[in-house]
């Protein structure tokens, strides 16, 4: 299901969005941006999935922005394309769905930025991450400058961007760029097992957790919103049943 640039399959409450341009190592062009956004629209409208897994078909997660497509753009058309890549990242980040990038092979430039827009990342030890933009004479423009430092700290983020060197999946795990590292050929199955497990959590609580994580800790807003969120979650039947079970176990001791 979905457009010619991506495929969408569902496994229970897990949606699997596969970048489906393996001949171009899943390079991102305008059509792929539009396809991802329309999948998100549909999933959010349906509301029957709580976890989104993003994977790449073939031997790459994604080799970045489609350099052939970008070569034909300039001025306003280039700006519109870059804005579209931003919208993709923001839609993933703000989505009520919990997102997991399953990275195998290359995740370069815009491909690494796509993985960064996901809530969590799992990769193979042999995956290859990198931000080559500066070696091409530019800077990452689709969210890495804003997201990378939150994961690896500002000094290391700047080093990765300025040096533009590639790193393998093991190194990405060591510096906190990814949550989990698995063996070669294992990313898809491992990410799916993880996604299935997480999809059993209540989807409203997942949505609140994502939102609360983005609240600034200072000021009065965070404690107030947290209080409201906890009170909504804890008034639900699921929470009351689980907490009741725990407490009756204590009482019977
Ligand atoms: N775009 C288009 N096609 C690509 C591609 C890409 N990024 N990467 C690979 N392909 C295509 C190749 O052209 C080739 O197609 P055919 O020639 O067979 O038709 C096919 O995928 C297989 O690639 P290779 O033959 O090159 O495969 P190799 O194993 O030899 O090499 C590689 C794999 C990943 C090392 C190599 O393909 C490569 O270096 N690719 C380019 C990686 C890259 O530099 N990506 C772009 C990163 S920069 C901006 C905002 C955002 C961006 C830029 C500006 N502004 C705010 C201004 C985003 C920038 C980026 O993403």
Short mmCIF file of N, CA and C in Angstrom, two decimals, residues 94-189:
data_model
loop_
_atom_site.label_atom_id
_atom_site.label_comp_id
_atom_site.label_asym_id
_atom_site.label_seq_id
_atom_site.Cartn_x
_atom_site.Cartn_y
_atom_site.Cartn_z
N UNK A 94 6.43 15.28 15.57
CA UNK A 94 5.21 15.70 16.29
C UNK A 94 4.09 14.68 16.21
N UNK A 95 4.29 13.63 15.46
CA UNK A 95 3.22 12.64 15.30
C UNK A 95 2.89 11.97 16.62
N UNK A 96 1.63 11.63 16.84
CA UNK A 96 1.30 10.84 18.04
C UNK A 96 1.89 9.44 17.99
N UNK A 97 2.29 8.99 16.80
CA UNK A 97 2.92 7.66 16.69
C UNK A 97 4.35 7.71 17.20
N UNK A 98 4.73 6.68 17.94
CA UNK A 98 6.11 6.54 18.37
C UNK A 98 6.90 6.01 17.18
N UNK A 99 8.00 6.67 16.83
CA UNK A 99 8.70 6.25 15.61
C UNK A 99 10.06 5.63 15.90
N UNK A 100 10.36 4.59 15.15
CA UNK A 100 11.65 3.89 15.27
C UNK A 100 12.26 3.80 13.88
N UNK A 101 13.50 4.29 13.73
CA UNK A 101 14.21 4.10 12.46
C UNK A 101 14.99 2.80 12.55
N UNK A 102 14.82 1.93 11.56
CA UNK A 102 15.58 0.68 11.48
C UNK A 102 16.63 0.87 10.40
N UNK A 103 17.88 1.08 10.82
CA UNK A 103 18.90 1.53 9.85
C UNK A 103 19.85 0.39 9.49
N UNK A 104 19.90 0.11 8.20
CA UNK A 104 20.92 -0.79 7.67
C UNK A 104 21.60 -0.07 6.52
N UNK A 105 22.88 -0.38 6.29
CA UNK A 105 23.59 0.27 5.18
C UNK A 105 23.75 1.76 5.43
N UNK A 106 23.69 2.52 4.33
CA UNK A 106 23.98 3.95 4.43
C UNK A 106 22.83 4.76 5.02
N UNK A 107 23.19 5.70 5.90
CA UNK A 107 22.25 6.73 6.37
C UNK A 107 23.06 8.03 6.31
N UNK A 108 23.05 8.64 5.15
CA UNK A 108 23.93 9.79 4.91
C UNK A 108 23.12 11.06 4.71
N UNK A 109 23.66 12.18 5.17
CA UNK A 109 23.02 13.47 4.93
C UNK A 109 21.56 13.45 5.33
N UNK A 110 20.69 13.74 4.36
CA UNK A 110 19.26 13.76 4.63
C UNK A 110 18.74 12.42 5.15
N UNK A 111 19.45 11.32 4.85
CA UNK A 111 19.05 10.00 5.36
C UNK A 111 19.30 9.91 6.86
N UNK A 112 20.46 10.44 7.29
CA UNK A 112 20.73 10.47 8.73
C UNK A 112 19.75 11.44 9.40
N UNK A 113 19.42 12.52 8.71
CA UNK A 113 18.47 13.49 9.29
C UNK A 113 17.08 12.88 9.45
N UNK A 114 16.70 12.03 8.51
CA UNK A 114 15.41 11.34 8.63
C UNK A 114 15.41 10.43 9.86
N UNK A 115 16.52 9.70 10.05
CA UNK A 115 16.62 8.83 11.23
C UNK A 115 16.58 9.65 12.52
N UNK A 116 17.21 10.82 12.48
CA UNK A 116 17.23 11.68 13.67
C UNK A 116 15.84 12.22 14.02
N UNK A 117 15.00 12.36 13.01
CA UNK A 117 13.64 12.88 13.26
C UNK A 117 12.78 11.85 13.99
N UNK A 118 13.20 10.57 13.90
CA UNK A 118 12.43 9.52 14.60
C UNK A 118 12.71 9.59 16.10
N UNK A 119 11.78 9.04 16.87
CA UNK A 119 11.94 9.10 18.32
C UNK A 119 13.11 8.22 18.79
N UNK A 120 13.30 7.10 18.10
CA UNK A 120 14.36 6.18 18.50
C UNK A 120 14.98 5.56 17.26
N UNK A 121 16.20 5.08 17.43
CA UNK A 121 16.92 4.50 16.30
C UNK A 121 17.55 3.17 16.69
N UNK A 122 17.45 2.24 15.79
CA UNK A 122 18.14 0.94 15.95
C UNK A 122 18.92 0.75 14.66
N UNK A 123 20.17 0.28 14.77
CA UNK A 123 20.94 0.10 13.52
C UNK A 123 21.76 -1.16 13.59
N UNK A 124 22.22 -1.58 12.41
CA UNK A 124 23.15 -2.70 12.34
C UNK A 124 24.55 -2.19 12.62
N UNK A 125 25.40 -3.07 13.14
CA UNK A 125 26.78 -2.65 13.45
C UNK A 125 27.49 -2.16 12.19
N UNK A 126 27.06 -2.68 11.03
CA UNK A 126 27.71 -2.33 9.77
C UNK A 126 27.06 -1.12 9.08
N UNK A 127 26.04 -0.54 9.72
CA UNK A 127 25.41 0.65 9.11
C UNK A 127 26.46 1.74 8.98
N UNK A 128 26.19 2.70 8.11
CA UNK A 128 27.17 3.76 7.89
C UNK A 128 26.47 5.12 7.95
N UNK A 129 26.74 5.84 9.03
CA UNK A 129 26.14 7.17 9.20
C UNK A 129 27.13 8.24 8.78
N UNK A 130 26.62 9.38 8.36
CA UNK A 130 27.51 10.50 8.08
C UNK A 130 26.75 11.71 7.62
N UNK A 131 27.40 12.85 7.83
CA UNK A 131 26.84 14.14 7.39
C UNK A 131 27.85 14.76 6.43
N UNK A 132 27.76 14.36 5.15
CA UNK A 132 28.79 14.79 4.19
C UNK A 132 28.58 16.19 3.62
N UNK A 133 27.53 16.88 4.10
CA UNK A 133 27.16 18.15 3.47
C UNK A 133 28.34 19.12 3.39
N UNK A 134 29.13 19.22 4.49
CA UNK A 134 30.20 20.21 4.48
C UNK A 134 31.27 19.84 3.46
N UNK A 135 31.46 18.55 3.24
CA UNK A 135 32.44 18.15 2.22
C UNK A 135 31.91 18.49 0.82
N UNK A 136 30.58 18.69 0.74
CA UNK A 136 29.98 19.09 -0.55
C UNK A 136 29.88 20.61 -0.65
N UNK A 137 30.23 21.30 0.46
CA UNK A 137 30.19 22.77 0.44
C UNK A 137 28.93 23.35 1.04
N UNK A 138 28.21 22.56 1.84
CA UNK A 138 26.97 23.06 2.43
C UNK A 138 26.92 22.64 3.90
N UNK A 139 25.79 22.79 4.51
CA UNK A 139 25.59 22.31 5.88
C UNK A 139 24.30 21.50 5.91
N UNK A 140 24.17 20.56 6.86
CA UNK A 140 22.90 19.83 6.94
C UNK A 140 21.76 20.82 7.08
N UNK A 141 20.72 20.61 6.28
CA UNK A 141 19.66 21.63 6.25
C UNK A 141 18.28 21.11 6.60
N UNK A 142 18.20 19.86 7.02
CA UNK A 142 16.86 19.30 7.25
C UNK A 142 16.67 18.81 8.68
N UNK A 143 17.27 19.53 9.63
CA UNK A 143 16.96 19.27 11.03
C UNK A 143 18.13 18.72 11.85
N UNK A 144 19.21 18.26 11.19
CA UNK A 144 20.31 17.67 11.98
C UNK A 144 20.94 18.70 12.91
N UNK A 145 21.05 19.94 12.45
CA UNK A 145 21.70 20.96 13.28
C UNK A 145 20.90 21.21 14.55
N UNK A 146 19.61 20.95 14.48
CA UNK A 146 18.76 21.18 15.65
C UNK A 146 18.62 19.91 16.50
N UNK A 147 18.75 18.74 15.89
CA UNK A 147 18.47 17.50 16.64
C UNK A 147 19.73 16.77 17.11
N UNK A 148 20.79 16.85 16.32
CA UNK A 148 21.99 16.05 16.61
C UNK A 148 22.57 16.36 17.98
N UNK A 149 22.64 17.65 18.33
CA UNK A 149 23.32 18.01 19.59
C UNK A 149 22.55 17.53 20.81
N UNK A 150 21.24 17.33 20.64
CA UNK A 150 20.47 16.82 21.80
C UNK A 150 20.86 15.39 22.11
N UNK A 151 21.31 14.65 21.11
CA UNK A 151 21.66 13.25 21.30
C UNK A 151 23.12 13.07 21.70
N UNK A 152 24.00 13.82 21.05
CA UNK A 152 25.43 13.54 21.25
C UNK A 152 26.19 14.70 21.90
N UNK A 153 25.49 15.78 22.22
CA UNK A 153 26.13 16.96 22.81
C UNK A 153 26.63 17.90 21.72
N UNK A 154 26.73 19.19 22.05
CA UNK A 154 27.05 20.19 21.01
C UNK A 154 28.44 20.03 20.40
N UNK A 155 29.45 19.69 21.23
CA UNK A 155 30.81 19.62 20.69
C UNK A 155 30.94 18.47 19.69
N UNK A 156 30.39 17.32 20.06
CA UNK A 156 30.48 16.17 19.17
C UNK A 156 29.62 16.38 17.91
N UNK A 157 28.48 17.03 18.09
CA UNK A 157 27.61 17.29 16.94
C UNK A 157 28.35 18.16 15.93
N UNK A 158 29.01 19.18 16.43
CA UNK A 158 29.74 20.08 15.53
C UNK A 158 30.89 19.33 14.84
N UNK A 159 31.55 18.48 15.60
CA UNK A 159 32.65 17.69 15.03
C UNK A 159 32.13 16.83 13.86
N UNK A 160 31.00 16.16 14.10
CA UNK A 160 30.46 15.29 13.05
C UNK A 160 30.10 16.08 11.79
N UNK A 161 29.53 17.27 12.01
CA UNK A 161 29.08 18.08 10.88
C UNK A 161 30.28 18.70 10.15
N UNK A 162 31.25 19.20 10.91
CA UNK A 162 32.37 19.90 10.28
C UNK A 162 33.31 18.91 9.60
N UNK A 163 33.56 17.77 10.27
CA UNK A 163 34.47 16.79 9.65
C UNK A 163 33.81 16.07 8.48
N UNK A 164 32.52 15.80 8.62
CA UNK A 164 31.80 15.12 7.54
C UNK A 164 32.23 13.68 7.32
N UNK A 165 32.88 13.07 8.35
CA UNK A 165 33.35 11.68 8.19
C UNK A 165 32.22 10.70 8.47
N UNK A 166 32.35 9.53 7.90
CA UNK A 166 31.35 8.49 8.17
C UNK A 166 31.70 7.73 9.45
N UNK A 167 30.69 7.16 10.08
CA UNK A 167 30.96 6.28 11.23
C UNK A 167 30.06 5.06 11.12
N UNK A 168 30.54 3.95 11.65
CA UNK A 168 29.73 2.74 11.55
C UNK A 168 28.71 2.66 12.69
N UNK A 169 27.89 1.65 12.63
CA UNK A 169 26.80 1.52 13.60
C UNK A 169 27.30 1.36 15.03
N UNK A 170 28.41 0.63 15.19
CA UNK A 170 28.95 0.46 16.55
C UNK A 170 29.31 1.80 17.16
N UNK A 171 29.99 2.62 16.36
CA UNK A 171 30.40 3.95 16.85
C UNK A 171 29.15 4.80 17.14
N UNK A 172 28.17 4.69 16.27
CA UNK A 172 26.92 5.46 16.47
C UNK A 172 26.27 5.07 17.80
N UNK A 173 26.38 3.78 18.15
CA UNK A 173 25.84 3.34 19.44
C UNK A 173 26.66 3.91 20.59
N UNK A 174 27.99 3.90 20.43
CA UNK A 174 28.86 4.39 21.52
C UNK A 174 28.59 5.86 21.85
N UNK A 175 28.32 6.66 20.85
CA UNK A 175 28.15 8.10 21.12
C UNK A 175 26.69 8.48 21.38
N UNK A 176 25.80 7.50 21.34
CA UNK A 176 24.40 7.80 21.68
C UNK A 176 23.56 8.30 20.52
N UNK A 177 24.09 8.14 19.32
CA UNK A 177 23.30 8.55 18.15
C UNK A 177 22.14 7.57 17.94
N UNK A 178 22.36 6.31 18.30
CA UNK A 178 21.29 5.30 18.18
C UNK A 178 21.06 4.66 19.55
N UNK A 179 19.85 4.13 19.73
CA UNK A 179 19.51 3.48 21.00
C UNK A 179 20.05 2.06 21.08
N UNK A 180 19.98 1.34 19.95
CA UNK A 180 20.34 -0.08 19.96
C UNK A 180 21.15 -0.43 18.72
N UNK A 181 22.11 -1.33 18.89
CA UNK A 181 22.90 -1.81 17.75
C UNK A 181 22.72 -3.32 17.67
N UNK A 182 22.46 -3.81 16.46
CA UNK A 182 22.29 -5.26 16.27
C UNK A 182 23.24 -5.72 15.17
N UNK A 183 23.29 -7.03 14.97
CA UNK A 183 24.23 -7.57 13.98
C UNK A 183 23.79 -7.29 12.54
N UNK A 184 24.71 -7.57 11.63
CA UNK A 184 24.45 -7.36 10.20
C UNK A 184 23.23 -8.18 9.75
N UNK A 185 22.32 -7.55 9.05
CA UNK A 185 21.14 -8.25 8.54
C UNK A 185 20.00 -8.40 9.54
N UNK A 186 20.16 -7.81 10.72
CA UNK A 186 19.15 -8.04 11.77
C UNK A 186 18.26 -6.83 12.05
N UNK A 187 18.52 -5.71 11.40
CA UNK A 187 17.83 -4.46 11.81
C UNK A 187 16.31 -4.57 11.68
N UNK A 188 15.86 -5.06 10.55
CA UNK A 188 14.41 -5.05 10.31
C UNK A 188 13.68 -5.88 11.37
N UNK A 189 14.13 -7.12 11.55
CA UNK A 189 13.43 -8.01 12.49
C UNK A 189 13.54 -7.50 13.93
#
